[in-house]
Protein backbone atom coordinates (compact mmCIF):
# COMPACT_ATOMS: atom_id res chain seq x y z
CA UNK A 1 0.00 0.00 0.00
CA UNK A 2 1.21 3.50 -0.74
CA UNK A 3 -0.03 7.06 -0.51
CA UNK A 4 0.98 9.99 -2.66
CA UNK A 5 -0.04 13.60 -2.76
CA UNK A 6 1.15 17.10 -3.60
CA UNK A 7 0.36 19.80 -1.10
CA UNK A 8 1.42 23.14 0.30
CA UNK A 9 3.25 23.30 3.61
CA UNK A 10 4.13 26.18 5.91
CA UNK A 11 6.63 26.61 8.74
CA UNK A 12 4.30 24.64 11.05
CA UNK A 13 5.01 20.90 11.31
CA UNK A 14 2.66 18.84 9.13
CA UNK A 15 2.19 15.13 9.74
CA UNK A 16 2.00 13.41 6.35
CA UNK A 17 -0.52 10.83 7.61
CA UNK A 18 -2.66 11.06 10.73
CA UNK A 19 -3.03 7.33 11.25
CA UNK A 20 -0.36 5.14 12.83
CA UNK A 21 1.08 2.90 10.10
CA UNK A 22 4.61 1.48 10.02
CA UNK A 23 6.26 2.88 6.90
CA UNK A 24 9.24 1.53 4.98
CA UNK A 25 9.76 4.07 2.18
CA UNK A 26 9.49 7.85 1.83
CA UNK A 27 10.05 10.10 -1.18
CA UNK A 28 9.65 13.88 -0.89
CA UNK A 29 10.25 16.45 -3.65
CA UNK A 30 10.24 20.20 -3.05
CA UNK A 31 8.27 21.66 -5.97
CA UNK A 32 8.80 25.23 -4.77
CA UNK A 33 11.30 27.67 -6.21
CA UNK A 34 12.35 29.70 -3.18
CA UNK A 35 12.31 27.99 0.24
CA UNK A 36 13.69 24.74 1.69
CA UNK A 37 11.35 21.94 2.73
CA UNK A 38 12.33 20.04 5.87
CA UNK A 39 11.68 16.40 6.80
CA UNK A 40 11.38 15.40 10.47
CA UNK A 41 11.60 11.68 11.28
CA UNK A 42 11.22 11.64 15.05
CA UNK A 43 9.27 13.30 17.82
CA UNK A 44 11.86 15.95 18.77
CA UNK A 45 10.67 18.24 15.92
CA UNK A 46 14.22 19.07 14.82
CA UNK A 47 14.63 18.87 11.02
CA UNK A 48 16.56 15.78 9.94
CA UNK A 49 16.75 16.58 6.21
CA UNK A 50 16.67 19.88 4.29
CA UNK A 51 15.38 19.73 0.71
CA UNK A 52 16.29 22.74 -1.45
CA UNK A 53 13.90 24.09 -4.09
CA UNK A 54 13.65 21.55 -6.91
CA UNK A 55 15.43 18.92 -4.81
CA UNK A 56 14.18 15.56 -3.61
CA UNK A 57 15.05 12.78 -1.21
CA UNK A 58 14.11 9.10 -1.00
CA UNK A 59 14.58 7.01 2.10
CA UNK A 60 14.21 3.38 3.02
CA UNK A 61 12.74 3.42 6.52
CA UNK A 62 12.78 0.69 9.13
CA UNK A 63 9.12 0.51 10.17
CA UNK A 64 8.88 4.17 11.22
CA UNK A 65 5.41 5.14 12.45
CA UNK A 66 3.65 7.50 10.04
CA UNK A 67 2.75 9.75 12.98
CA UNK A 68 6.47 10.54 13.43
CA UNK A 69 7.06 11.60 9.80
CA UNK A 70 6.51 15.33 9.47
CA UNK A 71 7.36 18.04 6.96
CA UNK A 72 7.58 21.80 7.17
CA UNK A 73 9.15 24.79 5.42
CA UNK A 74 12.03 26.96 6.56
CA UNK A 75 9.97 30.12 5.87
CA UNK A 76 6.44 31.25 6.74
CA UNK A 77 5.65 31.78 3.03
CA UNK A 78 5.73 28.00 2.65
CA UNK A 79 6.47 25.74 -0.30
CA UNK A 80 4.79 22.90 -2.18
CA UNK A 81 5.91 19.29 -1.91
CA UNK A 82 4.93 15.99 -3.43
CA UNK A 83 5.48 12.76 -1.59
CA UNK A 84 5.15 9.00 -1.77
CA UNK A 85 4.90 7.04 1.47
CA UNK A 86 4.77 3.25 1.46
CA UNK A 87 4.09 0.75 4.20
CA UNK A 88 5.21 -2.86 4.55
PDB file of C-alpha atoms in Angstrom:
ATOM      1  CA  UNK A   1       0.000   0.000   0.000  1.00  0.00           C
ATOM      2  CA  UNK A   2       1.215   3.499  -0.736  1.00  0.00           C
ATOM      3  CA  UNK A   3      -0.032   7.063  -0.508  1.00  0.00           C
ATOM      4  CA  UNK A   4       0.982   9.986  -2.664  1.00  0.00           C
ATOM      5  CA  UNK A   5      -0.036  13.602  -2.761  1.00  0.00           C
ATOM      6  CA  UNK A   6       1.152  17.103  -3.595  1.00  0.00           C
ATOM      7  CA  UNK A   7       0.358  19.801  -1.098  1.00  0.00           C
ATOM      8  CA  UNK A   8       1.419  23.141   0.297  1.00  0.00           C
ATOM      9  CA  UNK A   9       3.246  23.301   3.606  1.00  0.00           C
ATOM     10  CA  UNK A  10       4.130  26.178   5.907  1.00  0.00           C
ATOM     11  CA  UNK A  11       6.629  26.611   8.743  1.00  0.00           C
ATOM     12  CA  UNK A  12       4.301  24.644  11.052  1.00  0.00           C
ATOM     13  CA  UNK A  13       5.006  20.899  11.314  1.00  0.00           C
ATOM     14  CA  UNK A  14       2.658  18.844   9.127  1.00  0.00           C
ATOM     15  CA  UNK A  15       2.187  15.127   9.738  1.00  0.00           C
ATOM     16  CA  UNK A  16       1.997  13.411   6.353  1.00  0.00           C
ATOM     17  CA  UNK A  17      -0.518  10.833   7.607  1.00  0.00           C
ATOM     18  CA  UNK A  18      -2.661  11.058  10.733  1.00  0.00           C
ATOM     19  CA  UNK A  19      -3.030   7.325  11.252  1.00  0.00           C
ATOM     20  CA  UNK A  20      -0.363   5.142  12.825  1.00  0.00           C
ATOM     21  CA  UNK A  21       1.077   2.899  10.103  1.00  0.00           C
ATOM     22  CA  UNK A  22       4.606   1.479  10.022  1.00  0.00           C
ATOM     23  CA  UNK A  23       6.257   2.875   6.901  1.00  0.00           C
ATOM     24  CA  UNK A  24       9.244   1.528   4.982  1.00  0.00           C
ATOM     25  CA  UNK A  25       9.758   4.071   2.179  1.00  0.00           C
ATOM     26  CA  UNK A  26       9.494   7.848   1.831  1.00  0.00           C
ATOM     27  CA  UNK A  27      10.051  10.099  -1.183  1.00  0.00           C
ATOM     28  CA  UNK A  28       9.651  13.884  -0.893  1.00  0.00           C
ATOM     29  CA  UNK A  29      10.247  16.454  -3.650  1.00  0.00           C
ATOM     30  CA  UNK A  30      10.236  20.202  -3.050  1.00  0.00           C
ATOM     31  CA  UNK A  31       8.274  21.664  -5.972  1.00  0.00           C
ATOM     32  CA  UNK A  32       8.799  25.229  -4.774  1.00  0.00           C
ATOM     33  CA  UNK A  33      11.299  27.668  -6.208  1.00  0.00           C
ATOM     34  CA  UNK A  34      12.353  29.702  -3.178  1.00  0.00           C
ATOM     35  CA  UNK A  35      12.308  27.991   0.241  1.00  0.00           C
ATOM     36  CA  UNK A  36      13.694  24.743   1.688  1.00  0.00           C
ATOM     37  CA  UNK A  37      11.349  21.935   2.731  1.00  0.00           C
ATOM     38  CA  UNK A  38      12.329  20.041   5.871  1.00  0.00           C
ATOM     39  CA  UNK A  39      11.683  16.404   6.804  1.00  0.00           C
ATOM     40  CA  UNK A  40      11.384  15.397  10.466  1.00  0.00           C
ATOM     41  CA  UNK A  41      11.601  11.677  11.281  1.00  0.00           C
ATOM     42  CA  UNK A  42      11.217  11.642  15.055  1.00  0.00           C
ATOM     43  CA  UNK A  43       9.271  13.300  17.824  1.00  0.00           C
ATOM     44  CA  UNK A  44      11.860  15.946  18.771  1.00  0.00           C
ATOM     45  CA  UNK A  45      10.675  18.238  15.917  1.00  0.00           C
ATOM     46  CA  UNK A  46      14.221  19.074  14.820  1.00  0.00           C
ATOM     47  CA  UNK A  47      14.632  18.870  11.024  1.00  0.00           C
ATOM     48  CA  UNK A  48      16.563  15.785   9.936  1.00  0.00           C
ATOM     49  CA  UNK A  49      16.746  16.582   6.209  1.00  0.00           C
ATOM     50  CA  UNK A  50      16.672  19.875   4.293  1.00  0.00           C
ATOM     51  CA  UNK A  51      15.377  19.728   0.715  1.00  0.00           C
ATOM     52  CA  UNK A  52      16.293  22.737  -1.446  1.00  0.00           C
ATOM     53  CA  UNK A  53      13.897  24.094  -4.087  1.00  0.00           C
ATOM     54  CA  UNK A  54      13.651  21.550  -6.907  1.00  0.00           C
ATOM     55  CA  UNK A  55      15.429  18.916  -4.813  1.00  0.00           C
ATOM     56  CA  UNK A  56      14.182  15.556  -3.612  1.00  0.00           C
ATOM     57  CA  UNK A  57      15.050  12.777  -1.208  1.00  0.00           C
ATOM     58  CA  UNK A  58      14.110   9.101  -1.003  1.00  0.00           C
ATOM     59  CA  UNK A  59      14.582   7.006   2.095  1.00  0.00           C
ATOM     60  CA  UNK A  60      14.213   3.376   3.021  1.00  0.00           C
ATOM     61  CA  UNK A  61      12.739   3.422   6.516  1.00  0.00           C
ATOM     62  CA  UNK A  62      12.782   0.686   9.130  1.00  0.00           C
ATOM     63  CA  UNK A  63       9.124   0.509  10.169  1.00  0.00           C
ATOM     64  CA  UNK A  64       8.880   4.173  11.223  1.00  0.00           C
ATOM     65  CA  UNK A  65       5.413   5.137  12.450  1.00  0.00           C
ATOM     66  CA  UNK A  66       3.648   7.497  10.045  1.00  0.00           C
ATOM     67  CA  UNK A  67       2.752   9.750  12.980  1.00  0.00           C
ATOM     68  CA  UNK A  68       6.469  10.541  13.434  1.00  0.00           C
ATOM     69  CA  UNK A  69       7.059  11.596   9.802  1.00  0.00           C
ATOM     70  CA  UNK A  70       6.508  15.327   9.468  1.00  0.00           C
ATOM     71  CA  UNK A  71       7.358  18.039   6.956  1.00  0.00           C
ATOM     72  CA  UNK A  72       7.581  21.804   7.171  1.00  0.00           C
ATOM     73  CA  UNK A  73       9.146  24.785   5.416  1.00  0.00           C
ATOM     74  CA  UNK A  74      12.031  26.962   6.565  1.00  0.00           C
ATOM     75  CA  UNK A  75       9.967  30.124   5.874  1.00  0.00           C
ATOM     76  CA  UNK A  76       6.444  31.246   6.737  1.00  0.00           C
ATOM     77  CA  UNK A  77       5.647  31.778   3.030  1.00  0.00           C
ATOM     78  CA  UNK A  78       5.733  28.002   2.646  1.00  0.00           C
ATOM     79  CA  UNK A  79       6.465  25.735  -0.300  1.00  0.00           C
ATOM     80  CA  UNK A  80       4.786  22.901  -2.183  1.00  0.00           C
ATOM     81  CA  UNK A  81       5.911  19.291  -1.910  1.00  0.00           C
ATOM     82  CA  UNK A  82       4.934  15.990  -3.429  1.00  0.00           C
ATOM     83  CA  UNK A  83       5.480  12.761  -1.592  1.00  0.00           C
ATOM     84  CA  UNK A  84       5.151   8.999  -1.773  1.00  0.00           C
ATOM     85  CA  UNK A  85       4.900   7.043   1.470  1.00  0.00           C
ATOM     86  CA  UNK A  86       4.768   3.246   1.455  1.00  0.00           C
ATOM     87  CA  UNK A  87       4.094   0.752   4.200  1.00  0.00           C
ATOM     88  CA  UNK A  88       5.207  -2.859   4.550  1.00  0.00           C
TER      89      UNK A  88
END
